Short mmCIF file of C-alpha atoms in Angstrom, two decimals:
data_model
loop_
_atom_site.label_atom_id
_atom_site.label_comp_id
_atom_site.label_asym_id
_atom_site.label_seq_id
_atom_site.Cartn_x
_atom_site.Cartn_y
_atom_site.Cartn_z
CA MET A 513 -51.62 -47.48 4.14
CA LYS A 514 -50.95 -43.94 3.32
CA ARG A 515 -49.77 -41.92 6.29
CA SER A 516 -51.36 -38.59 7.48
CA ASN A 517 -50.35 -35.29 6.37
CA TYR A 518 -51.15 -33.51 10.12
CA ILE A 519 -48.42 -32.30 12.54
CA THR A 520 -48.66 -30.20 15.59
CA ARG A 521 -47.08 -26.55 15.66
CA GLN A 522 -44.00 -27.91 17.44
CA GLY A 523 -43.09 -30.76 15.31
CA TRP A 524 -43.45 -28.88 12.36
CA GLN A 525 -41.55 -26.30 14.20
CA VAL A 526 -38.60 -29.42 14.54
CA LEU A 527 -38.99 -30.22 11.05
CA ASP A 528 -38.36 -26.28 10.03
CA ASP A 529 -35.26 -26.19 12.02
CA GLU A 530 -33.75 -29.19 11.15
CA LEU A 531 -34.00 -28.22 7.00
CA LYS A 532 -32.81 -24.82 8.36
CA TYR A 533 -29.76 -26.56 10.15
CA LEU A 534 -28.71 -28.66 7.25
CA TRP A 535 -29.45 -25.94 5.05
CA LYS A 536 -27.72 -23.18 6.16
CA GLN A 537 -25.16 -24.44 8.94
CA GLU A 538 -24.18 -28.55 7.83
CA ARG A 539 -23.93 -28.09 3.88
CA PRO A 540 -21.59 -25.25 3.89
CA LYS A 541 -19.64 -26.92 6.27
CA VAL A 542 -19.23 -29.93 4.47
CA THR A 543 -18.92 -28.28 1.29
CA GLN A 544 -16.25 -26.19 2.42
CA ALA A 545 -14.23 -29.54 3.90
CA VAL A 546 -15.17 -31.32 0.34
CA SER A 547 -13.62 -28.40 -1.84
CA GLU A 548 -10.28 -28.55 0.77
CA ALA A 549 -9.85 -31.99 0.37
CA ALA A 550 -10.32 -31.85 -3.37
CA ALA A 551 -7.91 -29.22 -3.18
CA LEU A 552 -4.96 -31.66 -1.79
CA GLY A 553 -5.17 -33.94 -5.13
CA ASP A 554 -6.43 -37.35 -6.40
CA ARG A 555 -9.68 -37.77 -5.24
CA SER A 556 -10.06 -41.67 -5.94
CA GLU A 557 -7.85 -41.75 -3.06
CA ASN A 558 -8.76 -39.88 -0.79
CA ALA A 559 -10.96 -40.36 2.58
CA GLU A 560 -12.33 -37.29 3.39
CA TYR A 561 -13.04 -36.13 -0.25
CA ILE A 562 -15.22 -39.20 -0.58
CA TYR A 563 -17.41 -39.17 2.53
CA GLY A 564 -17.41 -35.62 2.08
CA LYS A 565 -19.18 -36.40 -0.97
CA LYS A 566 -21.42 -39.15 0.34
CA ARG A 567 -22.42 -37.43 3.20
CA LEU A 568 -23.41 -34.02 0.87
CA ARG A 569 -25.83 -36.48 -0.85
CA GLU A 570 -27.01 -37.57 2.40
CA ILE A 571 -27.80 -33.68 3.38
CA ASP A 572 -29.25 -33.14 -0.32
CA ARG A 573 -31.37 -36.23 -0.11
CA ARG A 574 -33.04 -34.84 3.44
CA VAL A 575 -33.02 -31.42 2.30
CA ARG A 576 -35.17 -32.35 -0.57
CA PHE A 577 -37.24 -34.65 1.94
CA LEU A 578 -38.07 -31.80 4.40
CA MET A 579 -39.00 -29.31 1.79
CA LYS A 580 -41.02 -31.17 0.04
CA ARG A 581 -43.23 -32.83 3.36
CA LEU A 582 -43.32 -29.46 5.22
CA ASP A 583 -45.32 -28.28 1.78
CA GLU A 584 -47.32 -31.21 2.48
CA LEU A 585 -48.00 -30.83 5.90
CA THR A 586 -50.94 -28.95 7.93
CA ILE A 587 -50.38 -28.07 11.63
CA VAL A 588 -53.54 -28.58 13.58
CA TYR A 589 -54.16 -27.01 16.79
CA PRO A 590 -56.40 -27.74 19.50
CA GLN A 591 -60.09 -26.39 19.81
CA ARG A 592 -61.62 -25.89 22.86
CA GLN A 593 -64.55 -27.09 21.59
CA GLN A 594 -62.53 -30.61 21.56
CA ALA A 595 -62.16 -30.85 25.29
CA GLY A 596 -63.49 -33.94 26.69
CA LYS A 597 -63.11 -36.10 23.39
CA VAL A 598 -59.87 -37.47 21.92
CA TYR A 599 -58.58 -35.74 18.78
CA PHE A 600 -55.39 -35.05 17.47
CA GLY A 601 -52.93 -33.30 19.77
CA ALA A 602 -54.71 -34.73 22.53
CA TRP A 603 -52.52 -35.91 25.69
CA VAL A 604 -54.86 -38.87 26.74
CA SER A 605 -54.40 -41.08 30.01
CA LEU A 606 -55.35 -44.75 29.86
CA VAL A 607 -55.26 -47.68 32.07
CA ASP A 608 -55.03 -51.07 30.94
CA GLU A 609 -56.81 -54.09 31.92
CA GLN A 610 -53.83 -54.34 34.80
CA ASP A 611 -54.72 -51.33 35.83
CA LYS A 612 -51.12 -49.77 34.66
CA ALA A 613 -51.22 -46.40 33.47
CA VAL A 614 -49.87 -44.98 30.15
CA ALA A 615 -50.34 -41.66 28.89
CA TYR A 616 -49.97 -40.91 25.24
CA GLN A 617 -50.30 -37.72 22.99
CA LEU A 618 -51.53 -38.16 19.22
CA VAL A 619 -49.41 -36.65 17.14
CA GLY A 620 -48.74 -36.99 12.95
CA PRO A 621 -45.83 -39.40 11.46
CA ASP A 622 -43.64 -37.00 11.54
CA GLU A 623 -43.12 -36.68 15.11
CA PHE A 624 -44.00 -39.44 16.63
CA ASP A 625 -41.76 -40.93 19.44
CA VAL A 626 -43.08 -43.65 21.99
CA ASN A 627 -40.20 -43.17 24.29
CA ARG A 628 -41.94 -39.51 24.77
CA GLY A 629 -45.56 -40.92 24.55
CA LYS A 630 -46.22 -39.69 21.42
CA ILE A 631 -47.82 -42.00 19.19
CA SER A 632 -48.71 -41.63 15.46
CA ILE A 633 -52.51 -40.77 14.73
CA ASP A 634 -51.90 -43.41 12.07
CA SER A 635 -51.75 -46.25 14.77
CA PRO A 636 -54.13 -48.27 15.88
CA ILE A 637 -54.26 -47.28 19.64
CA ALA A 638 -54.55 -43.66 18.41
CA ARG A 639 -57.06 -44.74 15.59
CA ALA A 640 -59.49 -46.48 18.51
CA LEU A 641 -59.40 -43.61 20.93
CA LEU A 642 -60.43 -40.71 18.13
CA GLY A 643 -63.62 -39.50 19.72
CA LYS A 644 -64.28 -41.10 22.70
CA GLN A 645 -64.58 -39.93 26.18
CA VAL A 646 -63.44 -40.24 29.66
CA GLY A 647 -64.96 -43.27 30.46
CA ASP A 648 -64.98 -45.04 27.39
CA GLU A 649 -62.89 -48.37 26.64
CA VAL A 650 -61.20 -49.41 23.67
CA VAL A 651 -60.35 -52.50 22.40
CA VAL A 652 -57.52 -52.83 20.37
CA LYS A 653 -55.74 -55.59 18.65
CA THR A 654 -51.82 -55.78 18.71
CA PRO A 655 -49.73 -58.34 17.44
CA GLN A 656 -49.32 -59.64 21.03
CA GLY A 657 -53.50 -59.72 21.31
CA GLU A 658 -55.97 -57.43 22.00
CA ARG A 659 -55.41 -54.79 24.65
CA TYR A 660 -58.71 -53.36 26.96
CA LEU A 661 -57.83 -49.52 27.78
CA GLU A 662 -60.37 -47.04 29.36
CA VAL A 663 -59.76 -43.47 28.91
CA VAL A 664 -58.52 -41.46 32.25
CA SER A 665 -58.18 -38.22 31.42
CA ILE A 666 -58.15 -36.16 28.32
CA GLU A 667 -56.10 -32.74 27.96
CA TYR A 668 -54.97 -30.53 25.46
CA ASP A 669 -52.31 -27.73 25.06
CA TYR A 670 -53.52 -24.43 23.94
CA ASN A 671 -50.86 -21.93 24.01
CA THR A 672 -49.51 -23.99 20.99
CA PHE A 673 -50.31 -20.41 19.13
#
């Protein structure tokens, strides 16, 4: 399944900050360490040189990925007319059939973090919740079986501009 190209403003900023850090701070520091290690002589048995070159490749790979990905992403800002329905960026409070409460924010695949309550818009739960209102029930098929969830509240952060 192709992943979405949507992201919240905060998620985009995190990726952009990572790119700037890698390019302007981490890469120059590692490049300096590699050139110092290279100056020591025999590179074939120089662990600092070998590790530094490997780390540079990792940084360059991540920088290329971030540059390409940031160009592809579309920042989605919540709109006031979305209030009352679940769309991208919404914080949704749910209760399951055992009255256990959970809350999720629907975010892009580049920023999901289940431990912080952020789930990908491409996940089965998020897809089932899209367009729902408070009081609606959804059935989500999971590897453990079907889960029944009721939407208790929907909130948006309109201060993300």
